[in-house]
Amino acid sequence: VVAELVEARQAEVLQYVLGYVSTATLVEVCMWKTISRLTDDALRQGTLTTVSKAILIDALQLRGIRYGRERQQAVRSLILSCEGKELTKLKVLIDGSGGYQNLYKLIYWDVTNARSRQEILQHFAANARKVRQLNGGEALGVKILSDVDDTLYSSGGKF
């Protein structure tokens, strides 16, 4: 089914399927050839939406990319395929799960290949400059970090 969607270039339907099924389980049980149809072929054909790319990166991260060169290359390719505001959206989606699988962990822990990590970080920096220039030199937005977790809930709101 996935191969047919990639070949038919049905980006929105593929995004729906990736969001509906357990893509992490799909990554775990499928042969790499099938996964590369999603990460390489679909990318080349322009069949992946930004949301689909984020879903695939999350699935690869959940199933472990630290010791998998092919998986790290797939993540690298997915990230480098995004430019400008699309890259900003991808980073927000990767970071937005609320769990420990986040952009920082992806770049500094999971991607062990120093060259790939450097390429990704350089891509982030170059695109940040471009987005700022297009926005009159101003930041596109402000990201507020907060750590409201068990501390607040465990204390019953009393400090």
mmCIF file of N, CA and C in Angstrom, residues 27 32 34-41 43 48 52-54 56-61 64-65 68-82 90 94 106 111 113 116 120:
data_model
loop_
_atom_site.group_PDB
_atom_site.id
_atom_site.type_symbol
_atom_site.label_atom_id
_atom_site.label_comp_id
_atom_site.label_asym_id
_atom_site.label_seq_id
_atom_site.Cartn_x
_atom_site.Cartn_y
_atom_site.Cartn_z
ATOM 1 N N VAL A 27 8.363 0.894 10.702
ATOM 2 C CA VAL A 27 9.816 1.003 10.554
ATOM 3 C C VAL A 27 10.506 -0.204 11.168
ATOM 4 N N TRP A 32 14.535 -2.686 5.200
ATOM 5 C CA TRP A 32 14.994 -1.335 4.925
ATOM 6 C C TRP A 32 14.595 -0.883 3.515
ATOM 7 N N THR A 34 11.817 -1.240 2.014
ATOM 8 C CA THR A 34 10.490 -0.623 2.090
ATOM 9 C C THR A 34 10.577 0.752 2.730
ATOM 10 N N ILE A 35 11.343 0.869 3.788
ATOM 11 C CA ILE A 35 11.485 2.150 4.474
ATOM 12 C C ILE A 35 12.164 3.164 3.559
ATOM 13 N N SER A 36 13.145 2.712 2.797
ATOM 14 C CA SER A 36 13.831 3.639 1.889
ATOM 15 C C SER A 36 12.903 4.115 0.774
ATOM 16 N N ARG A 37 11.863 3.343 0.472
ATOM 17 C CA ARG A 37 10.856 3.837 -0.488
ATOM 18 C C ARG A 37 10.179 5.066 0.089
ATOM 19 N N LEU A 38 9.964 5.055 1.394
ATOM 20 C CA LEU A 38 9.336 6.200 2.066
ATOM 21 C C LEU A 38 10.298 7.360 2.245
ATOM 22 N N THR A 39 11.518 7.049 2.633
ATOM 23 C CA THR A 39 12.448 8.123 2.970
ATOM 24 C C THR A 39 13.210 8.647 1.763
ATOM 25 N N ASP A 40 13.528 7.807 0.815
ATOM 26 C CA ASP A 40 14.334 8.226 -0.333
ATOM 27 C C ASP A 40 13.484 8.480 -1.575
ATOM 28 N N ASP A 41 12.750 7.448 -2.001
ATOM 29 C CA ASP A 41 11.963 7.565 -3.233
ATOM 30 C C ASP A 41 10.880 8.639 -3.109
ATOM 31 N N LEU A 43 10.786 11.118 -1.126
ATOM 32 C CA LEU A 43 11.430 12.422 -1.002
ATOM 33 C C LEU A 43 11.825 12.951 -2.381
ATOM 34 N N LEU A 48 6.323 13.673 -0.009
ATOM 35 C CA LEU A 48 6.269 13.830 1.443
ATOM 36 C C LEU A 48 5.937 15.268 1.829
ATOM 37 N N SER A 52 4.474 14.577 7.050
ATOM 38 C CA SER A 52 4.931 13.208 6.771
ATOM 39 C C SER A 52 6.402 13.043 7.129
ATOM 40 N N LYS A 53 7.205 14.044 6.805
ATOM 41 C CA LYS A 53 8.636 13.993 7.150
ATOM 42 C C LYS A 53 8.819 13.920 8.660
ATOM 43 N N ALA A 54 8.052 14.716 9.394
ATOM 44 C CA ALA A 54 8.151 14.708 10.861
ATOM 45 C C ALA A 54 7.718 13.358 11.420
ATOM 46 N N LEU A 56 7.903 10.454 9.927
ATOM 47 C CA LEU A 56 8.959 9.485 9.617
ATOM 48 C C LEU A 56 10.175 9.673 10.521
ATOM 49 N N ILE A 57 10.563 10.914 10.754
ATOM 50 C CA ILE A 57 11.706 11.164 11.648
ATOM 51 C C ILE A 57 11.396 10.668 13.052
ATOM 52 N N ASP A 58 10.182 10.928 13.528
ATOM 53 C CA ASP A 58 9.769 10.458 14.851
ATOM 54 C C ASP A 58 9.807 8.935 14.918
ATOM 55 N N ALA A 59 9.302 8.278 13.895
ATOM 56 C CA ALA A 59 9.290 6.812 13.872
ATOM 57 C C ALA A 59 10.703 6.248 13.858
ATOM 58 N N LEU A 60 11.559 6.842 13.051
ATOM 59 C CA LEU A 60 12.954 6.390 13.014
ATOM 60 C C LEU A 60 13.627 6.615 14.364
ATOM 61 N N GLN A 61 13.354 7.752 14.977
ATOM 62 C CA GLN A 61 13.942 8.060 16.279
ATOM 63 C C GLN A 61 13.430 7.099 17.348
ATOM 64 N N GLY A 64 15.137 3.783 17.047
ATOM 65 C CA GLY A 64 16.587 3.808 17.260
ATOM 66 C C GLY A 64 17.368 4.055 15.989
ATOM 67 N N ILE A 65 18.005 5.208 15.935
ATOM 68 C CA ILE A 65 18.853 5.509 14.784
ATOM 69 C C ILE A 65 20.318 5.616 15.187
ATOM 70 N N GLY A 68 22.348 2.989 13.584
ATOM 71 C CA GLY A 68 21.956 2.645 12.225
ATOM 72 C C GLY A 68 22.346 3.731 11.238
ATOM 73 N N ARG A 69 23.384 3.501 10.495
ATOM 74 C CA ARG A 69 23.878 4.492 9.537
ATOM 75 C C ARG A 69 22.814 4.852 8.506
ATOM 76 N N GLU A 70 22.095 3.850 7.993
ATOM 77 C CA GLU A 70 21.062 4.113 6.988
ATOM 78 C C GLU A 70 19.963 5.003 7.562
ATOM 79 N N ARG A 71 19.582 4.727 8.791
ATOM 80 C CA ARG A 71 18.523 5.511 9.430
ATOM 81 C C ARG A 71 18.979 6.946 9.680
ATOM 82 N N GLN A 72 20.234 7.113 10.083
ATOM 83 C CA GLN A 72 20.761 8.458 10.285
ATOM 84 C C GLN A 72 20.804 9.225 8.963
ATOM 85 N N GLN A 73 21.176 8.541 7.890
ATOM 86 C CA GLN A 73 21.206 9.194 6.579
ATOM 87 C C GLN A 73 19.800 9.579 6.129
ATOM 88 N N ALA A 74 18.823 8.732 6.452
ATOM 89 C CA ALA A 74 17.439 9.045 6.096
ATOM 90 C C ALA A 74 16.965 10.292 6.835
ATOM 91 N N VAL A 75 17.269 10.378 8.121
ATOM 92 C CA VAL A 75 16.898 11.564 8.909
ATOM 93 C C VAL A 75 17.590 12.794 8.343
ATOM 94 N N ARG A 76 18.852 12.672 8.041
ATOM 95 C CA ARG A 76 19.615 13.782 7.455
ATOM 96 C C ARG A 76 18.961 14.249 6.161
ATOM 97 N N SER A 77 18.622 13.330 5.287
ATOM 98 C CA SER A 77 17.996 13.677 3.999
ATOM 99 C C SER A 77 16.648 14.353 4.191
ATOM 100 N N LEU A 78 15.863 13.835 5.126
ATOM 101 C CA LEU A 78 14.548 14.423 5.385
ATOM 102 C C LEU A 78 14.683 15.859 5.889
ATOM 103 N N ILE A 79 15.626 16.080 6.785
ATOM 104 C CA ILE A 79 15.818 17.434 7.324
ATOM 105 C C ILE A 79 16.361 18.372 6.251
ATOM 106 N N LEU A 80 17.371 17.923 5.514
ATOM 107 C CA LEU A 80 17.988 18.786 4.506
ATOM 108 C C LEU A 80 17.052 19.084 3.344
ATOM 109 N N SER A 81 15.983 18.328 3.205
ATOM 110 C CA SER A 81 15.028 18.573 2.119
ATOM 111 C C SER A 81 14.136 19.781 2.401
ATOM 112 N N CYS A 82 14.148 20.250 3.623
ATOM 113 C CA CYS A 82 13.287 21.377 4.015
ATOM 114 C C CYS A 82 14.070 22.676 4.006
ATOM 115 N N LEU A 90 9.095 21.917 10.433
ATOM 116 C CA LEU A 90 9.595 20.569 10.721
ATOM 117 C C LEU A 90 10.240 20.515 12.096
ATOM 118 N N ILE A 94 9.068 18.165 15.192
ATOM 119 C CA ILE A 94 9.968 17.192 15.830
ATOM 120 C C ILE A 94 10.049 17.459 17.329
ATOM 121 N N LEU A 106 17.673 14.294 19.105
ATOM 122 C CA LEU A 106 17.895 13.802 17.741
ATOM 123 C C LEU A 106 19.267 14.232 17.224
ATOM 124 N N VAL A 111 22.008 11.232 16.246
ATOM 125 C CA VAL A 111 22.853 11.346 15.054
ATOM 126 C C VAL A 111 24.302 11.316 15.524
ATOM 127 N N ASN A 113 26.939 10.328 13.585
ATOM 128 C CA ASN A 113 27.867 10.662 12.524
ATOM 129 C C ASN A 113 28.141 12.162 12.568
ATOM 130 N N SER A 116 27.277 14.233 9.396
ATOM 131 C CA SER A 116 25.838 14.443 9.224
ATOM 132 C C SER A 116 25.328 15.486 10.206
ATOM 133 N N ILE A 120 23.595 19.099 9.228
ATOM 134 C CA ILE A 120 22.266 19.484 9.714
ATOM 135 C C ILE A 120 22.343 20.826 10.440
#
